[in-house]
C-alpha positions as a Markdown table, in Angstrom:
| # | Residue | x | y | z |
|---|---|---|---|---|
| 1 | Met | -39.3 | 75.8 | 44.6 |
| 2 | Glu | -38.1 | 78.4 | 42.1 |
| 3 | Ile | -34.7 | 76.7 | 41.7 |
| 4 | Ala | -36.4 | 73.3 | 41.3 |
| 5 | Gly | -38.7 | 74.8 | 38.6 |
| 6 | Ser | -35.7 | 76.4 | 36.9 |
| 7 | Arg | -34.0 | 73.0 | 36.9 |
| 8 | Arg | -37.0 | 71.3 | 35.3 |
| 9 | Lys | -37.2 | 74.1 | 32.7 |
| 10 | Ser | -33.5 | 73.8 | 31.9 |
| 11 | Phe | -33.6 | 70.0 | 31.6 |
| 12 | Asn | -36.9 | 70.1 | 29.6 |
| 13 | Gln | -35.1 | 72.4 | 27.0 |
| 14 | Thr | -32.7 | 69.5 | 26.4 |
| 15 | Glu | -35.3 | 66.7 | 26.3 |
| 16 | Ile | -37.5 | 65.6 | 23.3 |
| 17 | Asn | -40.4 | 63.3 | 24.2 |
| 18 | Trp | -41.7 | 60.5 | 22.0 |
| 19 | Asp | -44.9 | 62.4 | 21.0 |
| 20 | Lys | -42.7 | 65.2 | 19.5 |
| 21 | Leu | -40.9 | 63.0 | 17.0 |
| 22 | Asp | -41.4 | 62.2 | 13.3 |
| 23 | Lys | -41.6 | 58.4 | 13.7 |
| 24 | Thr | -40.9 | 57.5 | 10.1 |
| 25 | Lys | -37.8 | 59.8 | 9.9 |
| 26 | Phe | -36.7 | 58.5 | 13.3 |
| 27 | Tyr | -36.7 | 54.9 | 12.2 |
| 28 | Val | -35.1 | 55.4 | 8.8 |
| 29 | Val | -32.4 | 57.8 | 9.8 |
| 30 | Gly | -31.8 | 55.9 | 13.0 |
| 31 | Ala | -31.1 | 52.7 | 11.1 |
| 32 | Gly | -28.3 | 54.4 | 9.2 |
| 33 | Ile | -26.8 | 56.0 | 12.3 |
| 34 | Phe | -26.7 | 52.9 | 14.4 |
| 35 | Thr | -25.4 | 50.8 | 11.6 |
| 36 | Gly | -22.4 | 53.2 | 11.4 |
| 37 | Leu | -21.8 | 52.9 | 15.1 |
| 38 | Thr | -22.0 | 49.1 | 14.9 |
| 39 | Val | -19.3 | 49.1 | 12.2 |
| 40 | Ala | -17.0 | 51.2 | 14.4 |
| 41 | Leu | -17.4 | 49.3 | 17.6 |
| 42 | Tyr | -18.0 | 45.7 | 16.5 |
| 43 | Pro | -14.4 | 44.5 | 16.8 |
| 44 | Ile | -14.5 | 45.1 | 20.6 |
| 45 | Ser | -17.4 | 42.6 | 20.9 |
| 46 | Val | -15.4 | 40.0 | 18.9 |
| 47 | Ile | -12.4 | 40.4 | 21.2 |
| 48 | Lys | -14.6 | 40.3 | 24.4 |
| 49 | Thr | -16.4 | 37.1 | 23.2 |
| 50 | Arg | -13.2 | 35.3 | 22.4 |
| 51 | Met | -11.7 | 36.1 | 25.8 |
| 52 | Gln | -14.8 | 34.9 | 27.6 |
| 53 | Val | -14.9 | 31.5 | 25.8 |
| 54 | Ala | -11.2 | 30.8 | 25.7 |
| 55 | Thr | -10.0 | 27.6 | 27.5 |
| 56 | Asn | -6.7 | 26.1 | 28.5 |
| 57 | Asn | -3.7 | 28.1 | 27.2 |
| 58 | Ala | -5.9 | 30.5 | 25.2 |
| 59 | Ala | -7.5 | 31.6 | 28.4 |
| 60 | Lys | -4.3 | 33.4 | 29.3 |
| 61 | Asp | -4.5 | 35.6 | 26.2 |
| 62 | Asn | -5.1 | 39.3 | 26.9 |
| 63 | Ala | -7.0 | 41.6 | 24.5 |
| 64 | Phe | -3.9 | 42.5 | 22.5 |
| 65 | Ser | -3.0 | 38.9 | 22.0 |
| 66 | Val | -6.5 | 38.1 | 20.7 |
| 67 | Val | -6.3 | 41.0 | 18.3 |
| 68 | Arg | -2.8 | 40.0 | 17.0 |
| 69 | Gly | -4.0 | 36.4 | 16.5 |
| 70 | Leu | -7.1 | 37.5 | 14.6 |
| 71 | Val | -5.3 | 39.9 | 12.3 |
| 72 | Arg | -2.4 | 37.5 | 11.7 |
| 73 | Asn | -4.8 | 34.7 | 10.7 |
| 74 | Asp | -7.6 | 36.5 | 9.0 |
| 75 | Gly | -6.5 | 40.1 | 8.5 |
| 76 | Ile | -8.9 | 43.0 | 9.4 |
| 77 | Pro | -12.0 | 41.0 | 8.2 |
| 78 | Gly | -11.3 | 38.7 | 11.2 |
| 79 | Leu | -12.4 | 41.5 | 13.5 |
| 80 | Tyr | -15.8 | 41.5 | 11.8 |
| 81 | Arg | -16.7 | 37.8 | 12.0 |
| 82 | Gly | -20.5 | 37.5 | 12.3 |
| 83 | Phe | -21.0 | 41.2 | 11.4 |
| 84 | Gly | -23.5 | 40.4 | 8.6 |
| 85 | Thr | -25.7 | 38.4 | 10.9 |
| 86 | Val | -25.6 | 41.1 | 13.5 |
| 87 | Ile | -26.4 | 44.0 | 11.2 |
| 88 | Thr | -29.3 | 42.0 | 9.6 |
| 89 | Gly | -31.0 | 41.4 | 13.0 |
| 90 | Ala | -30.0 | 44.6 | 14.7 |
| 91 | Ile | -32.4 | 46.9 | 12.7 |
| 92 | Pro | -35.7 | 45.2 | 13.7 |
| 93 | Ala | -34.4 | 44.6 | 17.2 |
| 94 | Arg | -33.5 | 48.3 | 17.7 |
| 95 | Ile | -36.9 | 49.4 | 16.3 |
| 96 | Ile | -38.6 | 47.3 | 19.0 |
| 97 | Phe | -36.1 | 48.4 | 21.7 |
| 98 | Leu | -36.4 | 52.2 | 21.0 |
| 99 | Thr | -40.2 | 52.1 | 20.6 |
| 100 | Ala | -40.6 | 50.2 | 23.9 |
| 101 | Leu | -38.0 | 52.5 | 25.6 |
| 102 | Glu | -39.6 | 55.8 | 24.7 |
| 103 | Thr | -43.3 | 54.8 | 25.3 |
| 104 | Thr | -42.5 | 53.1 | 28.6 |
| 105 | Lys | -40.4 | 56.0 | 29.8 |
| 106 | Val | -43.2 | 58.5 | 29.3 |
| 107 | Ala | -45.7 | 56.2 | 31.2 |
| 108 | Ala | -43.2 | 55.5 | 34.0 |
| 109 | Phe | -42.5 | 59.3 | 34.6 |
| 110 | Lys | -46.2 | 59.9 | 34.9 |
| 111 | Met | -46.4 | 57.0 | 37.5 |
| 112 | Val | -43.6 | 58.4 | 39.7 |
| 113 | Glu | -44.6 | 62.1 | 39.6 |
| 114 | Pro | -47.1 | 61.9 | 42.4 |
| 115 | Phe | -44.5 | 60.6 | 44.8 |
| 116 | Lys | -42.6 | 63.9 | 44.8 |
| 117 | Leu | -39.2 | 62.3 | 44.6 |
| 118 | Ser | -36.0 | 64.3 | 43.6 |
| 119 | Glu | -35.4 | 64.6 | 39.9 |
| 120 | Pro | -32.4 | 62.2 | 39.8 |
| 121 | Val | -34.4 | 59.5 | 41.6 |
| 122 | Gln | -37.4 | 60.0 | 39.4 |
| 123 | Ala | -35.2 | 59.7 | 36.3 |
| 124 | Ala | -33.4 | 56.6 | 37.7 |
| 125 | Ile | -36.7 | 54.8 | 38.3 |
| 126 | Ala | -38.5 | 55.8 | 35.1 |
| 127 | Asn | -35.4 | 55.3 | 32.8 |
| 128 | Gly | -34.6 | 52.0 | 34.6 |
| 129 | Val | -38.1 | 50.6 | 34.1 |
| 130 | Ala | -38.1 | 51.7 | 30.5 |
| 131 | Gly | -34.6 | 50.2 | 29.9 |
| 132 | Met | -35.7 | 46.9 | 31.4 |
| 133 | Met | -39.0 | 46.7 | 29.4 |
| 134 | Ala | -37.2 | 47.6 | 26.2 |
| 135 | Ser | -34.7 | 44.9 | 26.7 |
| 136 | Leu | -37.4 | 42.3 | 27.5 |
| 137 | Cys | -39.3 | 43.2 | 24.4 |
| 138 | Ser | -36.3 | 43.0 | 22.0 |
| 139 | Gln | -34.7 | 39.8 | 23.4 |
| 140 | Ser | -36.8 | 37.5 | 21.1 |
| 141 | Val | -34.9 | 39.0 | 18.2 |
| 142 | Phe | -31.5 | 39.7 | 19.9 |
| 143 | Val | -30.9 | 36.2 | 21.3 |
| 144 | Pro | -30.9 | 34.1 | 18.0 |
| 145 | Ile | -28.7 | 36.8 | 16.4 |
| 146 | Asp | -26.4 | 36.8 | 19.4 |
| 147 | Ile | -26.0 | 33.0 | 19.3 |
| 148 | Val | -25.3 | 32.9 | 15.5 |
| 149 | Ser | -22.9 | 35.9 | 15.6 |
| 150 | Gln | -21.0 | 34.7 | 18.6 |
| 151 | Arg | -20.4 | 31.3 | 17.1 |
| 152 | Leu | -19.0 | 33.0 | 14.0 |
| 153 | Met | -16.8 | 35.2 | 16.2 |
| 154 | Val | -15.1 | 32.2 | 17.9 |
| 155 | Gln | -15.1 | 29.7 | 15.0 |
| 156 | Gly | -11.7 | 27.9 | 14.8 |
| 157 | Tyr | -10.6 | 29.5 | 18.1 |
| 158 | Ser | -9.7 | 27.4 | 21.2 |
| 159 | Gly | -11.3 | 24.3 | 19.8 |
| 160 | His | -14.5 | 25.8 | 18.4 |
| 161 | Ala | -16.1 | 24.6 | 15.2 |
| 162 | Ser | -15.9 | 26.4 | 11.9 |
| 163 | Tyr | -18.8 | 27.5 | 9.7 |
| 164 | Asn | -19.6 | 28.8 | 6.2 |
| 165 | Gly | -21.5 | 31.9 | 7.3 |
| 166 | Gly | -24.5 | 32.7 | 9.4 |
| 167 | Leu | -27.0 | 30.6 | 7.5 |
| 168 | Asp | -24.7 | 27.5 | 8.0 |
| 169 | Val | -24.6 | 28.2 | 11.8 |
| 170 | Ala | -28.4 | 28.5 | 12.0 |
| 171 | Arg | -28.9 | 25.4 | 9.8 |
| 172 | Lys | -26.6 | 23.3 | 12.0 |
| 173 | Ile | -28.2 | 24.5 | 15.2 |
| 174 | Leu | -31.7 | 23.8 | 14.0 |
| 175 | Lys | -30.6 | 20.3 | 12.8 |
| 176 | Ser | -29.0 | 19.3 | 16.1 |
| 177 | Glu | -31.1 | 21.2 | 18.6 |
| 178 | Gly | -34.2 | 22.4 | 16.9 |
| 179 | Ile | -35.6 | 25.9 | 17.4 |
| 180 | Arg | -34.7 | 25.8 | 21.1 |
| 181 | Gly | -31.1 | 25.8 | 20.0 |
| 182 | Leu | -31.4 | 29.4 | 18.7 |
| 183 | Tyr | -32.7 | 30.4 | 22.2 |
| 184 | Arg | -30.1 | 28.7 | 24.2 |
| 185 | Gly | -29.3 | 30.8 | 27.2 |
| 186 | Phe | -32.5 | 32.9 | 26.6 |
| 187 | Ser | -33.4 | 33.1 | 30.3 |
| 188 | Leu | -29.8 | 34.0 | 31.2 |
| 189 | Ser | -29.8 | 36.6 | 28.4 |
| 190 | Val | -32.9 | 38.2 | 29.9 |
| 191 | Leu | -31.2 | 38.1 | 33.3 |
| 192 | Thr | -28.1 | 39.7 | 31.8 |
| 193 | Tyr | -29.4 | 42.3 | 29.4 |
| 194 | Ser | -32.6 | 43.4 | 31.1 |
| 195 | Pro | -30.8 | 44.4 | 34.4 |
| 196 | Ser | -27.9 | 45.8 | 32.4 |
| 197 | Ser | -30.3 | 47.9 | 30.3 |
| 198 | Ala | -32.1 | 49.0 | 33.4 |
| 199 | Val | -28.9 | 49.9 | 35.2 |
| 200 | Trp | -27.5 | 51.7 | 32.1 |
| 201 | Trp | -30.6 | 53.8 | 31.5 |
| 202 | Ala | -31.2 | 54.5 | 35.2 |
| 203 | Ser | -27.6 | 55.6 | 35.6 |
| 204 | Tyr | -27.8 | 57.8 | 32.4 |
| 205 | Gly | -31.0 | 59.5 | 33.4 |
| 206 | Ser | -30.1 | 60.2 | 37.0 |
| 207 | Ser | -26.5 | 61.3 | 36.3 |
| 208 | Gln | -27.7 | 63.7 | 33.6 |
| 209 | Arg | -30.1 | 65.4 | 36.0 |
| 210 | Phe | -27.6 | 65.4 | 38.8 |
| 211 | Ile | -25.1 | 67.2 | 36.5 |
| 212 | Trp | -27.7 | 69.7 | 35.5 |
| 213 | Ser | -28.6 | 70.3 | 39.1 |
| 214 | Lys | -25.0 | 71.0 | 40.0 |
| 215 | Leu | -24.6 | 73.4 | 37.1 |
| 216 | Leu | -27.7 | 75.2 | 38.3 |
| 217 | Asp | -26.5 | 75.3 | 41.9 |
| 218 | Asn | -23.4 | 77.0 | 40.6 |
| 219 | Gly | -25.4 | 79.6 | 38.9 |
| 220 | Thr | -25.0 | 78.2 | 35.4 |
| 221 | Glu | -28.1 | 78.5 | 33.2 |
| 222 | Gln | -30.4 | 79.5 | 36.1 |
| 223 | Gly | -33.0 | 81.8 | 34.7 |
| 224 | Gly | -31.0 | 82.2 | 31.5 |
| 225 | Pro | -31.5 | 81.1 | 27.9 |
| 226 | Ala | -31.6 | 77.4 | 26.8 |
| 227 | Pro | -28.3 | 75.6 | 27.3 |
| 228 | Ser | -25.9 | 75.6 | 24.3 |
| 229 | Gln | -25.6 | 72.5 | 22.1 |
| 230 | Gly | -22.0 | 72.1 | 23.3 |
| 231 | Lys | -23.0 | 72.0 | 26.9 |
| 232 | Ile | -25.9 | 69.6 | 26.2 |
| 233 | Val | -23.6 | 67.2 | 24.3 |
| 234 | Ala | -21.0 | 67.3 | 27.1 |
| 235 | Val | -23.6 | 66.5 | 29.8 |
| 236 | Gln | -25.0 | 63.6 | 27.7 |
| 237 | Ala | -21.5 | 62.2 | 27.0 |
| 238 | Ala | -20.7 | 62.3 | 30.8 |
| 239 | Gly | -24.0 | 60.5 | 31.5 |
| 240 | Gly | -23.1 | 57.8 | 28.9 |
| 241 | Ile | -19.7 | 57.2 | 30.4 |
| 242 | Val | -21.1 | 56.9 | 33.9 |
| 243 | Ala | -23.8 | 54.5 | 32.7 |
| 244 | Gly | -21.4 | 52.3 | 30.7 |
| 245 | Ala | -19.0 | 52.0 | 33.6 |
| 246 | Thr | -21.7 | 51.2 | 36.1 |
| 247 | Ala | -23.5 | 48.6 | 33.9 |
| 248 | Ser | -20.3 | 46.8 | 32.8 |
| 249 | Cys | -19.0 | 46.3 | 36.4 |
| 250 | Ile | -22.3 | 45.0 | 37.6 |
| 251 | Thr | -23.3 | 42.6 | 34.8 |
| 252 | Thr | -20.0 | 41.2 | 33.4 |
| 253 | Pro | -20.2 | 37.9 | 35.4 |
| 254 | Leu | -23.6 | 37.0 | 34.0 |
| 255 | Asp | -22.5 | 38.0 | 30.5 |
| 256 | Thr | -19.5 | 35.7 | 30.8 |
| 257 | Ile | -21.7 | 32.7 | 31.8 |
| 258 | Lys | -24.3 | 33.5 | 29.1 |
| 259 | Thr | -21.7 | 33.8 | 26.4 |
| 260 | Arg | -20.1 | 30.5 | 27.3 |
| 261 | Leu | -23.4 | 28.8 | 27.6 |
| 262 | Gln | -24.4 | 29.9 | 24.1 |
| 263 | Val | -21.2 | 29.0 | 22.2 |
| 264 | Met | -19.6 | 26.1 | 24.1 |
| 265 | Gly | -20.4 | 22.4 | 24.2 |
| 266 | His | -20.3 | 21.2 | 20.6 |
| 267 | Asp | -21.2 | 17.6 | 21.6 |
| 268 | Lys | -22.7 | 17.9 | 25.0 |
| 269 | Arg | -24.7 | 20.9 | 26.0 |
| 270 | Pro | -23.4 | 22.4 | 29.3 |
| 271 | Thr | -25.7 | 23.7 | 32.0 |
| 272 | Ala | -25.2 | 27.1 | 33.7 |
| 273 | Arg | -24.1 | 25.3 | 36.8 |
| 274 | Gln | -21.4 | 23.4 | 34.8 |
| 275 | Val | -20.2 | 26.6 | 33.2 |
| 276 | Val | -19.9 | 28.3 | 36.6 |
| 277 | Lys | -17.9 | 25.3 | 38.0 |
| 278 | Gln | -15.6 | 25.3 | 35.0 |
| 279 | Leu | -14.9 | 29.0 | 35.3 |
| 280 | Ile | -14.1 | 28.7 | 39.0 |
| 281 | Ala | -11.8 | 25.6 | 38.3 |
| 282 | Glu | -9.9 | 27.5 | 35.6 |
| 283 | Asp | -9.5 | 30.9 | 37.1 |
| 284 | Gly | -11.2 | 31.1 | 40.4 |
| 285 | Trp | -13.8 | 33.9 | 41.0 |
| 286 | Thr | -11.8 | 36.2 | 38.7 |
| 287 | Gly | -12.9 | 34.0 | 35.8 |
| 288 | Phe | -16.3 | 35.6 | 36.0 |
| 289 | Tyr | -14.7 | 38.9 | 35.0 |
| 290 | Arg | -13.0 | 37.6 | 31.8 |
| 291 | Gly | -13.3 | 40.2 | 29.1 |
| 292 | Leu | -14.1 | 43.0 | 31.7 |
| 293 | Gly | -11.6 | 45.4 | 30.0 |
| 294 | Pro | -13.1 | 45.0 | 26.5 |
| 295 | Arg | -16.6 | 44.9 | 27.9 |
| 296 | Phe | -16.0 | 48.1 | 30.0 |
| 297 | Val | -14.5 | 49.8 | 26.9 |
| 298 | Ser | -17.3 | 48.5 | 24.7 |
| 299 | Met | -20.2 | 49.6 | 27.0 |
| 300 | Ser | -18.6 | 53.0 | 27.8 |
| 301 | Ala | -17.6 | 53.7 | 24.2 |
| 302 | Trp | -20.8 | 52.2 | 22.7 |
| 303 | Gly | -23.0 | 53.8 | 25.4 |
| 304 | Thr | -21.5 | 57.3 | 25.0 |
| 305 | Ser | -21.5 | 57.0 | 21.1 |
| 306 | Met | -25.0 | 55.5 | 21.1 |
| 307 | Ile | -26.5 | 58.1 | 23.4 |
| 308 | Leu | -25.0 | 61.1 | 21.6 |
| 309 | Ala | -26.2 | 59.6 | 18.3 |
| 310 | Tyr | -29.6 | 58.8 | 19.8 |
| 311 | Glu | -30.1 | 62.3 | 21.3 |
| 312 | Tyr | -28.9 | 63.9 | 18.0 |
| 313 | Leu | -31.3 | 61.6 | 16.1 |
| 314 | Lys | -34.2 | 62.9 | 18.4 |
| 315 | Arg | -33.2 | 66.5 | 17.7 |
| 316 | Leu | -33.0 | 65.8 | 14.0 |
| 317 | Cys | -36.4 | 64.1 | 14.0 |
| 318 | Ala | -38.2 | 66.6 | 16.3 |
| 319 | Ile | -41.5 | 68.0 | 14.8 |
| 320 | Asn | -41.3 | 71.7 | 14.4 |
| 321 | Glu | -44.2 | 73.4 | 16.2 |
């Protein structure tokens, strides 16, 4: 019991709850931090999306071939196709996501406490529920942004149409399909991102507590002062890598189907069943893992960078008592 209490104390010294944050500062500073992260990691999303929707000869291109083609044709700006659309929608979507995440996480922890489960299991359940709920709440904003940005990412590639910016994409979608066109693949997005978010946050929360428990079992920090900032960052980074690797391996097939469903079929809208059949016909079952490399790198790099920035943001916005 004493060791368990010490573990909780050690972890609590690294955790800042929602009620301890300056919300205004959190939203304003957070918008700037996450915009910077999006600038750094956005090209990986462009490469992944192009690999997932490629057909015929283009389907054989690897990530390096896609990069060479983009840079050769459009220069560095080609790696940022659709960026303006993403950054415009990302700020309100992230506000919704983070608010839902933190408030749900607090409530979920209170719900699982009476069951006396181990800390990693409690963290996995509470963080998983919070991640899923946050994703569900933010999809209404994310999906239209996703559709418009993805069409800009692949325009002119492997037979896809060309556009004059995000507004042109939205206008053409509304003209041909109505408002439903901006929510094409919504149910599949929910099925992709909600479990992905749940797996990511569950893996992150449980792996963090598992690492801290091992550090304590080895005598590190037990009964001592608060962990150093360097140790906290190292544990959080390790948790981010584990979470990104786990989520990318589990959810890539659904992400591939979703992406194709959203950007393909200029004349005739394909169904999810047709997309699945086409993938199998072109590449067999391995077709579902197109873009796994970039997605793995993207989720691991984005997840680790995001969680370090997010935890730093919480420390920065903590209310001094």
